[in-house]
Coordinates of C-alpha atoms in Angstrom, one line a residue:
X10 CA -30.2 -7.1 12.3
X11 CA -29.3 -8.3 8.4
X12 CA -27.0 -6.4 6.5
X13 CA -29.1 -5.1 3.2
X14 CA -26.3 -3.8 1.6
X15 CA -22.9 -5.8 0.2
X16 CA -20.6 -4.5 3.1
X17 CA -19.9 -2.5 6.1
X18 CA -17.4 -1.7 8.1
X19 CA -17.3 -1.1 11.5
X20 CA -14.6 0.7 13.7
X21 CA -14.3 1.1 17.8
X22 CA -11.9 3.5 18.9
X23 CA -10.2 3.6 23.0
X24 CA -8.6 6.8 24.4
X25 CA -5.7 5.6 26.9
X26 CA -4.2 8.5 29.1
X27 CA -0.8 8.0 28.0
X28 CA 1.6 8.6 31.2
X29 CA 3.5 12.0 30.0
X30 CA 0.0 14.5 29.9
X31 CA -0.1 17.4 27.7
X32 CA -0.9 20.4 29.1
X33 CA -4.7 21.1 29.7
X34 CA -4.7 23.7 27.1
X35 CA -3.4 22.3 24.5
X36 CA -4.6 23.7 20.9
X37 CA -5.3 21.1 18.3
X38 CA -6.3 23.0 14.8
X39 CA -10.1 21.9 13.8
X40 CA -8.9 20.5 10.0
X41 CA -10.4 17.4 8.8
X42 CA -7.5 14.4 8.2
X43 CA -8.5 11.3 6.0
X44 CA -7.6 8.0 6.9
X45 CA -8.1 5.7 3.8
X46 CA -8.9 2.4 3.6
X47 CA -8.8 0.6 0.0
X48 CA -8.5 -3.2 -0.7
X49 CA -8.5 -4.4 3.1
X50 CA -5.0 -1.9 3.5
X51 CA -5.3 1.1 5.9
X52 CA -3.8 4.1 5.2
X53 CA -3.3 6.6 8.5
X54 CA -3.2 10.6 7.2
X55 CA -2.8 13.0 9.6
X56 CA -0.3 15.6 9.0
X57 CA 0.0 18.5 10.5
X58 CA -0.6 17.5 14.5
X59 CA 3.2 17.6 15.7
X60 CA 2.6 14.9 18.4
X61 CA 0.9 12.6 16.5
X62 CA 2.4 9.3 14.7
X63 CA 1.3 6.0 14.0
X64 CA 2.3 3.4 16.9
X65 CA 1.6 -0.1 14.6
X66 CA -0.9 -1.5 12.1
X67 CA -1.8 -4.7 10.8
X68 CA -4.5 -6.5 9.0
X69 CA -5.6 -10.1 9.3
X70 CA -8.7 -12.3 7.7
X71 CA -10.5 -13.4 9.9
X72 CA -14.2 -15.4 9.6
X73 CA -16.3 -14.6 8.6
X74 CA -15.1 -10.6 8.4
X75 CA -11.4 -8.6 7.6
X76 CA -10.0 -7.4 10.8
X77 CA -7.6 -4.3 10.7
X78 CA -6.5 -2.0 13.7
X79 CA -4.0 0.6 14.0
X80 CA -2.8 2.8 17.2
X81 CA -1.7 6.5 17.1
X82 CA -0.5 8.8 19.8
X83 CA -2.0 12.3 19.7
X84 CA -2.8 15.3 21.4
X85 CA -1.4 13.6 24.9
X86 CA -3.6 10.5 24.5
X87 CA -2.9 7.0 22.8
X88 CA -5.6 5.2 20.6
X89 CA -7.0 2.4 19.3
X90 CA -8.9 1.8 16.4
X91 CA -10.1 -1.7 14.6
X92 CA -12.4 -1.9 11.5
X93 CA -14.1 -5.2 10.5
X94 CA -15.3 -5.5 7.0
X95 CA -18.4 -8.3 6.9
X96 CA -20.2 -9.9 4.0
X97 CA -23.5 -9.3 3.5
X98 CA -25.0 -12.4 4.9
X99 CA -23.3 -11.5 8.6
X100 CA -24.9 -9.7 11.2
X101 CA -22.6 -7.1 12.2
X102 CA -23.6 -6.7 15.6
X103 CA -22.3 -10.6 16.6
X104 CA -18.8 -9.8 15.6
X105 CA -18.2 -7.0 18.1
X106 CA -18.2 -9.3 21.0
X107 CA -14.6 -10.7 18.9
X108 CA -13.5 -7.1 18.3
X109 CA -14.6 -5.8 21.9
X110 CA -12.3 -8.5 23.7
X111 CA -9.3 -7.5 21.1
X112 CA -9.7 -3.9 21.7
X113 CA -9.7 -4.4 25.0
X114 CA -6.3 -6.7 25.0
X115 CA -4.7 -4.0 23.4
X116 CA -6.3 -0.8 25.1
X117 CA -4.5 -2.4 28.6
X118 CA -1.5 -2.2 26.9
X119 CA -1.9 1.5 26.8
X120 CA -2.0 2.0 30.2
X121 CA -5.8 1.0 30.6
X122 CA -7.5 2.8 28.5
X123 CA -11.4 3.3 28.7
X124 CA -14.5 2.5 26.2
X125 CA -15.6 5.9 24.0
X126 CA -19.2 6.0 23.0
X127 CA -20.2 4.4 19.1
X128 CA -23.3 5.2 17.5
X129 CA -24.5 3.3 14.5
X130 CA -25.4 5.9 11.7
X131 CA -26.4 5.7 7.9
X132 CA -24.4 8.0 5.5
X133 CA -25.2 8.1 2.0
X134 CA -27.0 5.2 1.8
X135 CA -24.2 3.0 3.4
X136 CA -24.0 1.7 7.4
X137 CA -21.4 3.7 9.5
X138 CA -20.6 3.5 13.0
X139 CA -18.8 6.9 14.2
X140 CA -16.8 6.9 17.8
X141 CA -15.3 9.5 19.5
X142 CA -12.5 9.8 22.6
X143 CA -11.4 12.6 24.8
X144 CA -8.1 14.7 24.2
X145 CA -6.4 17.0 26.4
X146 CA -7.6 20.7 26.3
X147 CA -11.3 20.1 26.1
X148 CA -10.8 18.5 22.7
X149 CA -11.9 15.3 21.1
X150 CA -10.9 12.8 18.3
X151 CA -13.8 11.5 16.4
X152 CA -13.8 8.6 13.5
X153 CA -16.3 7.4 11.2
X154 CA -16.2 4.6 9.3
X155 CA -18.0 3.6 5.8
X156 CA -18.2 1.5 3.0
X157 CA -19.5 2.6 -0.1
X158 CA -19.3 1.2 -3.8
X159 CA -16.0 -1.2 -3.4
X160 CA -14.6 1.9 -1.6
X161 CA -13.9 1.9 2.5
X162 CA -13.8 5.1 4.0
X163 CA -13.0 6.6 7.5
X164 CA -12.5 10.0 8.4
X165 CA -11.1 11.4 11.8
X166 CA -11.7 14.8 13.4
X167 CA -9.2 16.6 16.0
X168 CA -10.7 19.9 17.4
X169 CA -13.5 21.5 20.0
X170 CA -16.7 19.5 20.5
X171 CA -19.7 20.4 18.5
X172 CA -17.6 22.9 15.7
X173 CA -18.6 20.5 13.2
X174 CA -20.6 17.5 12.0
X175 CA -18.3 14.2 11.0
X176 CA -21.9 13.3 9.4
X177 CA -22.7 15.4 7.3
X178 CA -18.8 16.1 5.8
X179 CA -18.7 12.1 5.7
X180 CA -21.7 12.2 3.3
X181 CA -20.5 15.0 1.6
X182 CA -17.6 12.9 0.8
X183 CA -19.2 9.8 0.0
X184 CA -21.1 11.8 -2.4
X185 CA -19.0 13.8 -3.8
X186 CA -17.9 13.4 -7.6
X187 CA -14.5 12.3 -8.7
X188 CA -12.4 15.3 -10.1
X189 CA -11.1 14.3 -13.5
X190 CA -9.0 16.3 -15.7
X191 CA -9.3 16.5 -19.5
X192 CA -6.2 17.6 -21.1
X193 CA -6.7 18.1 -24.9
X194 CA -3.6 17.8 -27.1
X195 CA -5.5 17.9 -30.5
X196 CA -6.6 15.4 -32.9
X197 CA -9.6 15.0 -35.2
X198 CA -12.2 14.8 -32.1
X199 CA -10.6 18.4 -32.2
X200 CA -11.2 19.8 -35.6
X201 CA -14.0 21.9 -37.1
X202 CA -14.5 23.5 -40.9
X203 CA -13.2 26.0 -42.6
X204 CA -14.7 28.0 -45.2
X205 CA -13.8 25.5 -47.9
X206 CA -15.7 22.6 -45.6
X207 CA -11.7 20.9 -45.1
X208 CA -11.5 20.4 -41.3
X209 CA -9.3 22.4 -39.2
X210 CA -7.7 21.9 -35.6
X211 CA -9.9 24.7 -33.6
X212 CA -12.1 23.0 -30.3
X213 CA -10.3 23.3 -27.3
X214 CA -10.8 21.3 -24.2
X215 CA -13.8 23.3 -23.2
X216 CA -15.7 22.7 -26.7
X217 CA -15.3 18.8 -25.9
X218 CA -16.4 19.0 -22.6
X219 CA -19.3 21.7 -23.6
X220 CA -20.7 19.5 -26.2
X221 CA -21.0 15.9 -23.6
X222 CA -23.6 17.7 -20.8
X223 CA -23.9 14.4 -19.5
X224 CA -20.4 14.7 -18.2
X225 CA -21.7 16.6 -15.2
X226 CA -23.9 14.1 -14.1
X227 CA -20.4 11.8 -14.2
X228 CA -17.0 13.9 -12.4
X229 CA -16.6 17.4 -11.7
X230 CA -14.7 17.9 -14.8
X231 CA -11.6 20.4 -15.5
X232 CA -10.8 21.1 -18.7
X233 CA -6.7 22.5 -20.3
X234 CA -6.2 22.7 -24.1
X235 CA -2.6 21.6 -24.2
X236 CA -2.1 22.3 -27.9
X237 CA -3.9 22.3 -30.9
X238 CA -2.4 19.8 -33.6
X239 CA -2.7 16.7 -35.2
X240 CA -1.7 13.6 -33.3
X241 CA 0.5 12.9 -36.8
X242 CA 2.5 16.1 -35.7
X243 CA 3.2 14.9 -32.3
X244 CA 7.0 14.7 -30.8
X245 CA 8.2 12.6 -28.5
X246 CA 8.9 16.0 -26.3
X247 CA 5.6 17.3 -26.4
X248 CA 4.5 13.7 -24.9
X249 CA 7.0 13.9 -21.8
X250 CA 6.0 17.3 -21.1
X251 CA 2.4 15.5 -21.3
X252 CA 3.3 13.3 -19.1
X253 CA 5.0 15.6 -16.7
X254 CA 2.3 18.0 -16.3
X255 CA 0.0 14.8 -15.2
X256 CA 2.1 14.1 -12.7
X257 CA 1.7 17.6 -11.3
X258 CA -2.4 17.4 -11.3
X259 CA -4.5 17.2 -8.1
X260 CA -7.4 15.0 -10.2
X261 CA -8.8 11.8 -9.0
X262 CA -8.2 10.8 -12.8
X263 CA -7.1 11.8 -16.2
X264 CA -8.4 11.9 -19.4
X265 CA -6.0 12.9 -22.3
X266 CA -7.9 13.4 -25.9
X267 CA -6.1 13.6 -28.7
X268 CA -5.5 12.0 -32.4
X269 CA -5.4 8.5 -33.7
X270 CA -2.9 8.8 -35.8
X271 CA -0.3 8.1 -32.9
X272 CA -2.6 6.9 -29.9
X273 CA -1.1 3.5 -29.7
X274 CA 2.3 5.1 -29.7
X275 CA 2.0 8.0 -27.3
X276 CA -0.1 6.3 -25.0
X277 CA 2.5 3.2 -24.7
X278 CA 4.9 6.1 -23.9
X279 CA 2.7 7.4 -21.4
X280 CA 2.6 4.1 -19.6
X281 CA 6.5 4.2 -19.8
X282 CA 7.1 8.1 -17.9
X283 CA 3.9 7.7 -15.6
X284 CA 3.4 5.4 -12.3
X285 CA 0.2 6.8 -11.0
X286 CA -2.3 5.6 -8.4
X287 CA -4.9 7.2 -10.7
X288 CA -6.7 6.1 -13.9
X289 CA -4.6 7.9 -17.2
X290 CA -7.1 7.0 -19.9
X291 CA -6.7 8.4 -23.3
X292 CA -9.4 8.6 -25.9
X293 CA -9.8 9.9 -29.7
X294 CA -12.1 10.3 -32.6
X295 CA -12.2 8.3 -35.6
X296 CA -15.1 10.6 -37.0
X297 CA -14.6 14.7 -36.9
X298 CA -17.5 16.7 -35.5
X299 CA -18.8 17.7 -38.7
X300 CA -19.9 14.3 -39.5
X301 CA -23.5 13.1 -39.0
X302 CA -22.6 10.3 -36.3
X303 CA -19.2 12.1 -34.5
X304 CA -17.9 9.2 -31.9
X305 CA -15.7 11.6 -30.5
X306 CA -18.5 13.0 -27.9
X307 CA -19.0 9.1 -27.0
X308 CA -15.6 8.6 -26.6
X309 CA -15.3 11.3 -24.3
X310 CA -17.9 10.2 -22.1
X311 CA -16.8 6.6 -21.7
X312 CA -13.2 7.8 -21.4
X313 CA -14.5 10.0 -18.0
X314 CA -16.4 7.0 -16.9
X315 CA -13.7 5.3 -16.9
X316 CA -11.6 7.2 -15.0
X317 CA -14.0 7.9 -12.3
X318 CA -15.0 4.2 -11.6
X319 CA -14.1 3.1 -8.4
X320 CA -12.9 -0.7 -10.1
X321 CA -10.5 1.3 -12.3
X322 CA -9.1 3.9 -9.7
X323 CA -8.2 1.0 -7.1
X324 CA -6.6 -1.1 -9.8
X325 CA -4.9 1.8 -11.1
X326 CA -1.6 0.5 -10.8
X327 CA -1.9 -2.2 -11.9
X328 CA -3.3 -1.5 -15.4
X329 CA -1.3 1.6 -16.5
X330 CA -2.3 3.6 -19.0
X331 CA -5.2 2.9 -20.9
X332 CA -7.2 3.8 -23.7
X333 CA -10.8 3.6 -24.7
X334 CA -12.6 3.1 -27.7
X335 CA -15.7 2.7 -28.8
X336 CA -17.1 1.8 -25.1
X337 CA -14.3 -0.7 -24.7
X338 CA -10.7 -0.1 -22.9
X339 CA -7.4 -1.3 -24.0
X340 CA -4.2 -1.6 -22.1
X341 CA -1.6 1.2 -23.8
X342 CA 1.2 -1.8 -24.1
X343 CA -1.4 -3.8 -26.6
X344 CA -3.5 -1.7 -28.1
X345 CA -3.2 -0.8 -32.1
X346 CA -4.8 1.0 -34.7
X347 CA -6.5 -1.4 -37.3
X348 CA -8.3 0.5 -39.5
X349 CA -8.0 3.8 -41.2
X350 CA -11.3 5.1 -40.8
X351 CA -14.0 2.9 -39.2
X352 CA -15.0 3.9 -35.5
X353 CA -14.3 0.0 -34.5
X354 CA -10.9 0.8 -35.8
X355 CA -8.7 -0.1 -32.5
X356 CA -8.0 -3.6 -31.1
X357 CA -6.1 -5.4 -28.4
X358 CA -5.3 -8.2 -31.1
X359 CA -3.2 -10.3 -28.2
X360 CA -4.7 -10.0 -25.0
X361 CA -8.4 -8.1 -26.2
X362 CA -10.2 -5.1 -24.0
X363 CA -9.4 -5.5 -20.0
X364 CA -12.9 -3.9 -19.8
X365 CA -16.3 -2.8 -21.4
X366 CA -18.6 -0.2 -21.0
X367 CA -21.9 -1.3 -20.8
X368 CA -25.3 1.7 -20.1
X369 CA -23.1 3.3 -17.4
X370 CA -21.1 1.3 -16.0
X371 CA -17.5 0.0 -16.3
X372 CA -17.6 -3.6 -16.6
X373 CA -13.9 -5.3 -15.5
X374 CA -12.5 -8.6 -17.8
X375 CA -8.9 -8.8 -17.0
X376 CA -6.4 -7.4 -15.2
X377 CA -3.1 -7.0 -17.7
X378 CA 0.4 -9.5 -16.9
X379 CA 2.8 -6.0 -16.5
X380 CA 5.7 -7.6 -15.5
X381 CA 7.7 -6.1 -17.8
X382 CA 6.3 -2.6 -17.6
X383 CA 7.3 -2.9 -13.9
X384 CA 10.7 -3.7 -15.1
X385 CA 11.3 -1.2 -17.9
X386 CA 9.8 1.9 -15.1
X387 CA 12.9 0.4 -12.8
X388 CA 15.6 0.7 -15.9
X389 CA 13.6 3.9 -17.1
X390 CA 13.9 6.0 -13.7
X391 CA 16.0 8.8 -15.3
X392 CA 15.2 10.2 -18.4
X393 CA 17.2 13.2 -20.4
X394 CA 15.8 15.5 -21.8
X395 CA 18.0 15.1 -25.0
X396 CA 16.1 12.9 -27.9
X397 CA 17.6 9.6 -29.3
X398 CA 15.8 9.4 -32.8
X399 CA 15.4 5.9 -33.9
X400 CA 14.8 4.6 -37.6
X401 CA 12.1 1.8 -38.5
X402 CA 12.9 -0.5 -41.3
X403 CA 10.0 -2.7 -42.9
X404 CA 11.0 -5.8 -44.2
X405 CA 9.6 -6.8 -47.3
X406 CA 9.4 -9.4 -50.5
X407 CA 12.9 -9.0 -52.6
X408 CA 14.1 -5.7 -50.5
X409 CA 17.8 -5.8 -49.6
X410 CA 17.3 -2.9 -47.6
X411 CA 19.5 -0.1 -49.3
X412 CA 18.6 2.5 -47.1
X413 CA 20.8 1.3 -44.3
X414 CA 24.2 1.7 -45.7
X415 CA 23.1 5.3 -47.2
X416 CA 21.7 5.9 -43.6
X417 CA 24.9 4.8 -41.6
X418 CA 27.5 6.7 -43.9
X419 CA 25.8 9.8 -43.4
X420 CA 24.9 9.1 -39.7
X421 CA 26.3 12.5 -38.8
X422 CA 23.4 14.0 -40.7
X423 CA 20.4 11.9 -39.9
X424 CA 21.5 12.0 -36.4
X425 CA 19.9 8.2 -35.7
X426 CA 20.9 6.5 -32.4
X427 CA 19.0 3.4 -32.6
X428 CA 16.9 1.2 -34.8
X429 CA 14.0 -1.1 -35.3
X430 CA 13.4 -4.2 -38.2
X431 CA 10.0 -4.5 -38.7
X432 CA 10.6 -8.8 -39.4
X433 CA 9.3 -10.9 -41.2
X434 CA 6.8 -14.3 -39.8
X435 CA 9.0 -15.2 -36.4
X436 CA 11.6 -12.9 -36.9
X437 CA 13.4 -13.5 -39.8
X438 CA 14.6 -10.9 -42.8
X439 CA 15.4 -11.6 -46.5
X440 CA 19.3 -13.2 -47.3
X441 CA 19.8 -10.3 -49.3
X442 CA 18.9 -7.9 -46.7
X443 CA 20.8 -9.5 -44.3
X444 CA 24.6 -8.3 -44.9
X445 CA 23.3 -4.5 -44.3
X446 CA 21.2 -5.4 -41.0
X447 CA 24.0 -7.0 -39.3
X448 CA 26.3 -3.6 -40.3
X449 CA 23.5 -2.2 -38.8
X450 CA 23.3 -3.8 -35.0
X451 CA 26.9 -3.2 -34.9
X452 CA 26.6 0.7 -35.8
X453 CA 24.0 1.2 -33.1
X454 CA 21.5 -0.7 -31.1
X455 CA 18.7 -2.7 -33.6
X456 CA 15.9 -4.1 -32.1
X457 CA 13.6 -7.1 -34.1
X458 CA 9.6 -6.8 -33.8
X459 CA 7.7 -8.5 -35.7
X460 CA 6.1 -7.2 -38.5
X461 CA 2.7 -9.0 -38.2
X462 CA 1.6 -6.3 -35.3
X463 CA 2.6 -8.2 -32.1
X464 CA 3.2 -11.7 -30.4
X465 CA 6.2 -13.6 -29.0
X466 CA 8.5 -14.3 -31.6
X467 CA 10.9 -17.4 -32.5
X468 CA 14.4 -17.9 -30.7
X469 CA 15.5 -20.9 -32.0
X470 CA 13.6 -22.7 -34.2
X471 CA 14.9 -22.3 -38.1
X472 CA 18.8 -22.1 -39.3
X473 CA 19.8 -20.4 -41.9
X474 CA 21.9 -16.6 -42.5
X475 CA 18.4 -15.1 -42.1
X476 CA 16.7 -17.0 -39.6
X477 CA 16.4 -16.2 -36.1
X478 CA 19.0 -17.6 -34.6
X479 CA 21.3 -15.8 -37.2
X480 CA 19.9 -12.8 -36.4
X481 CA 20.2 -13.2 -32.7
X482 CA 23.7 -14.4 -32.8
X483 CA 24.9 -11.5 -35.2
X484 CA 23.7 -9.6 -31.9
X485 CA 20.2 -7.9 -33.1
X486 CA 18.2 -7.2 -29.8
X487 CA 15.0 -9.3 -29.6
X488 CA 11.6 -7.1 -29.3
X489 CA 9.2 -9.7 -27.5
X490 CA 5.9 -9.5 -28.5
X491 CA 5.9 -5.5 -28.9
X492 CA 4.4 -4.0 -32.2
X493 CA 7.2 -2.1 -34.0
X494 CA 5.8 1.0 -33.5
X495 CA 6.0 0.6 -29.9
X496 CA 8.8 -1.1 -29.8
X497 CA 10.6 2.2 -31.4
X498 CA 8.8 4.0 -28.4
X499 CA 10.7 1.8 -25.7
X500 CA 13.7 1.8 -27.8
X501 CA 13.8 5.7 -27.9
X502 CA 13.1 6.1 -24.2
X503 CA 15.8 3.7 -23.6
X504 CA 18.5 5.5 -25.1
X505 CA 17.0 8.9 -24.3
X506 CA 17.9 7.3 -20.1
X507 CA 21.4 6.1 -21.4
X508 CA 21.2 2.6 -21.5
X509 CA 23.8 0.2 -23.0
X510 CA 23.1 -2.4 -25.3
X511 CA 23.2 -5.3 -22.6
X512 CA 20.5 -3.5 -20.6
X513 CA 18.8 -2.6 -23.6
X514 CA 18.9 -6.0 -24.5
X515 CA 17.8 -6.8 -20.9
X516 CA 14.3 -4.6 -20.8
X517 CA 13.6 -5.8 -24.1
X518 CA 13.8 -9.5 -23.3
X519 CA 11.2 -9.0 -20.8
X520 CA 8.3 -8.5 -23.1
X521 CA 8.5 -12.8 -24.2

């Protein structure tokens, strides 16, 4: 027999009487426990069942399928389980003479343990093989084991025999939707008119989801208005309490909608406070609902799709927060705002989208280098609650940059804690400008980004009281390839955790 589909997997379990019995009547509650299985890694969850705990696991490659087994101890009885996963081209039933003799190997090591039945089943379109072994009291443990759309899935059963049917819950979990959560801050994909026809912050989360039916059809969808204002308005508070309330939902992914104004900023923020094994995906409208071709509804439903594709939720991790426009997705570290009111108006400039929508279906194109992400989460692990406000300074043609010496004699006042220089070409500022940003880095700490929008600036290439290496030695801290804007975002975060200067310096130097 051919495999028709991409994948299956296949899992054997053996019941050993381990030598200490239980006693005949022992009660096991009838709960369902999922044991996950995701990129060839096994993941054994069953809490609750005081005697039981996971003995070993390990995972090898073998040809031509993935071999994994585990052994647990519960309800008075050890166990064995190993799942194969075989390409397409492989006829599964070959293999099992390979994983019959290593089951059996190990099972003797249990104190003999004896073959269970296996049945070969098809759940929601995909082969399964479900197995089932004897515990004390009557009971039994059964398994079944699945692929389905790049996802492997077993699920175990402990209880009576016959109270329920691992088939049809294993179906009902293969087919049921992903639960995303739309949390709706504000923004123009928010706004309605007034009597005068001006637009006006007014749709909640429910209006947004209420006007894209074909969301349904997508995730089951929950919907929380977190505020209703103008991403312009936004405060780096209101974005950590964000942030902490998405770490507190029970969603297989999460959609914030919100403004433009700030979306590169707030969702590079996001990526700093959240380390999620979910898709965060944040989405906006350049067009308000009043217009004749709105692209907020769009953005909605691509932004869902995104979160609820399986290629996104398993590489969750590893691509952080993200954003999507206009049926393409951005990581939050690159993304920018490029134009003030086209609906193309966001790019990835450096690194372009990781992925593309295309009908209805996520289509993958990198995976982002996060390196430095990684890092900064590590540096950023505590984070007050008291904000560290951060001026921007712009470099431009003939400006000596008066502002600073008015700002740092009344830095009581403007309360400033930290700054960023928005540089010119590789990181250079004009001569007359220079006297008042050196007073500057040694008043507080000054990051360099370049003014251009992003990309890896010079070190040590030009001489000069202005150039880089001037600037470096006077001891301004070097921003990497970060845009300014999000460069003050990391900077502010940074002081907000109490970092010194030499750390700062550190996390910065990390981004190239």
């Amino acid at each position: 027999m051919k495999l028709q589909r991409r994948s299956v997997l296949a899992a054997v379990l053996i019941a050993a009487p381990t030598l200490v019995r239980a006693q005949a009547k022992l009660q096991i509650p009838d709960r369902w426990y999922a044991v996950k299985v995701e990129d060839n890694a096994f993941i054994v969850e069953m809490p609750g069942i005081p005697d039981h705990k996971v003995l070993n696991d390990a995972s090898a490659r073998g040809t031509p399928f993935v071999l994994h087994s585990y052994s647990l101890e519960a309800g008075g009885n050890s166990y064995v389980a190993q799942t194969a996963f075989y390409p397409a081209d492989v006829e599964y039933r070959e293999p099992q003479r390979v994983l019959h003799a290593a089951l059996e190997s190990r099972a003797k090591q249990l104190n003999g343990g004896k073959w269970t039945k296996t049945d070969w089943r098809e759940v929601a379109g995909a082969a399964a093989v479900e197995s089932a072994g004897p515990l004390a009291g009557g009971s039994q443990l059964r398994q079944l084991a699945v692929s389905k759309e790049r996802r492997f899935v077993s699920l175990a059963f402990m209880g009576r025999r016959g109270r329920r049917s691992l088939l049809q819950v294993a179906q009902a979990h293969l087919m049921a939707k992903p639960r995303i959560h739309v949390l709706a801050p504000g923004g123009t994909i928010a706004t309605r008119p007034d009597s005068s026809g001006a637009m006006q912050m007014g749709l909640g989360a429910d209006d947004l989801v209420a006007a894209v039916p074909l969301l349904k059809g997508v995730a089951e969808i929950a919907a929380e208005t977190v505020s209703r204002v103008g991403s312009h308005s936004l405060g780096f508070d209101q974005i950590h309490a964000l942030a902490a309330r998405i770490r507190a939902l029970e969603a297989d992914g999460v959609v914030v909608t919100q403004g433009t104004d700030t979306l590169e900023e707030t969702s590079f923020l996001l990526d700093l406070l959240l380390e999620l094994d979910v898709p965060v995906v944040v989405t906006a409208a350049m067009r308000n609902p009043s217009l004749t071709s709105p692209d907020g509804p769009g953005n909605l439903l691509a932004a869902v799709r995104v979160a609820a594709d399986p290629w996104m939720r398993a590489h969750a991790k590893a691509l952080g927060v993200v954003a999507v426009m206009l049926d393409e997705v951005y990581a939050a570290a690159d993304v920018a705002k490029v134009h003030p009111t086209r609906v193309n108006g966001f790019a990835s400039m450096q690194t372009g989208p990781l992925a593309a929508l295309v009908e209805d279906r996520v289509v993958p194109m990198s995976l982002p280098v996060r390196d430095a992400m990684i890092a900064a989460r590590r540096k950023l692990a505590r984070i007050g609650d008291k904000a560290a406000p951060v001026a921007l300074f712009w470099t431009a043609l003939d400006d000596a940059l008066p502002l600073i010496p008015l700002m740092l004699a009344a830095s009581d006042r403007v309360g400033y804690r930290g700054a960023v220089i928005a540089a010119m070409g590789g990181g250079h500022a004009p001569e007359r400008a220079v006297e008042n940003v050196v007073r500057l880095a040694k008043a507080m700490p000054t990051v360099v980004s370049p003014r251009t929008g992003g990309g890896p600036m010079l070190r040590k290439t030009y001489a000069g009281p202005s150039s880089e290496i001037a600037l470096r030695q006077a001891g301004l801290i070097w921003g990497g390839r970060l845009h300014p804007l999000k460069a003050r975002v990391l900077l502010e975060t940074c002081l907000r955790a109490g970092l010194e200067r030499a750390a700062i310096s550190e996390l910065f130097d990390a981004f190239g």
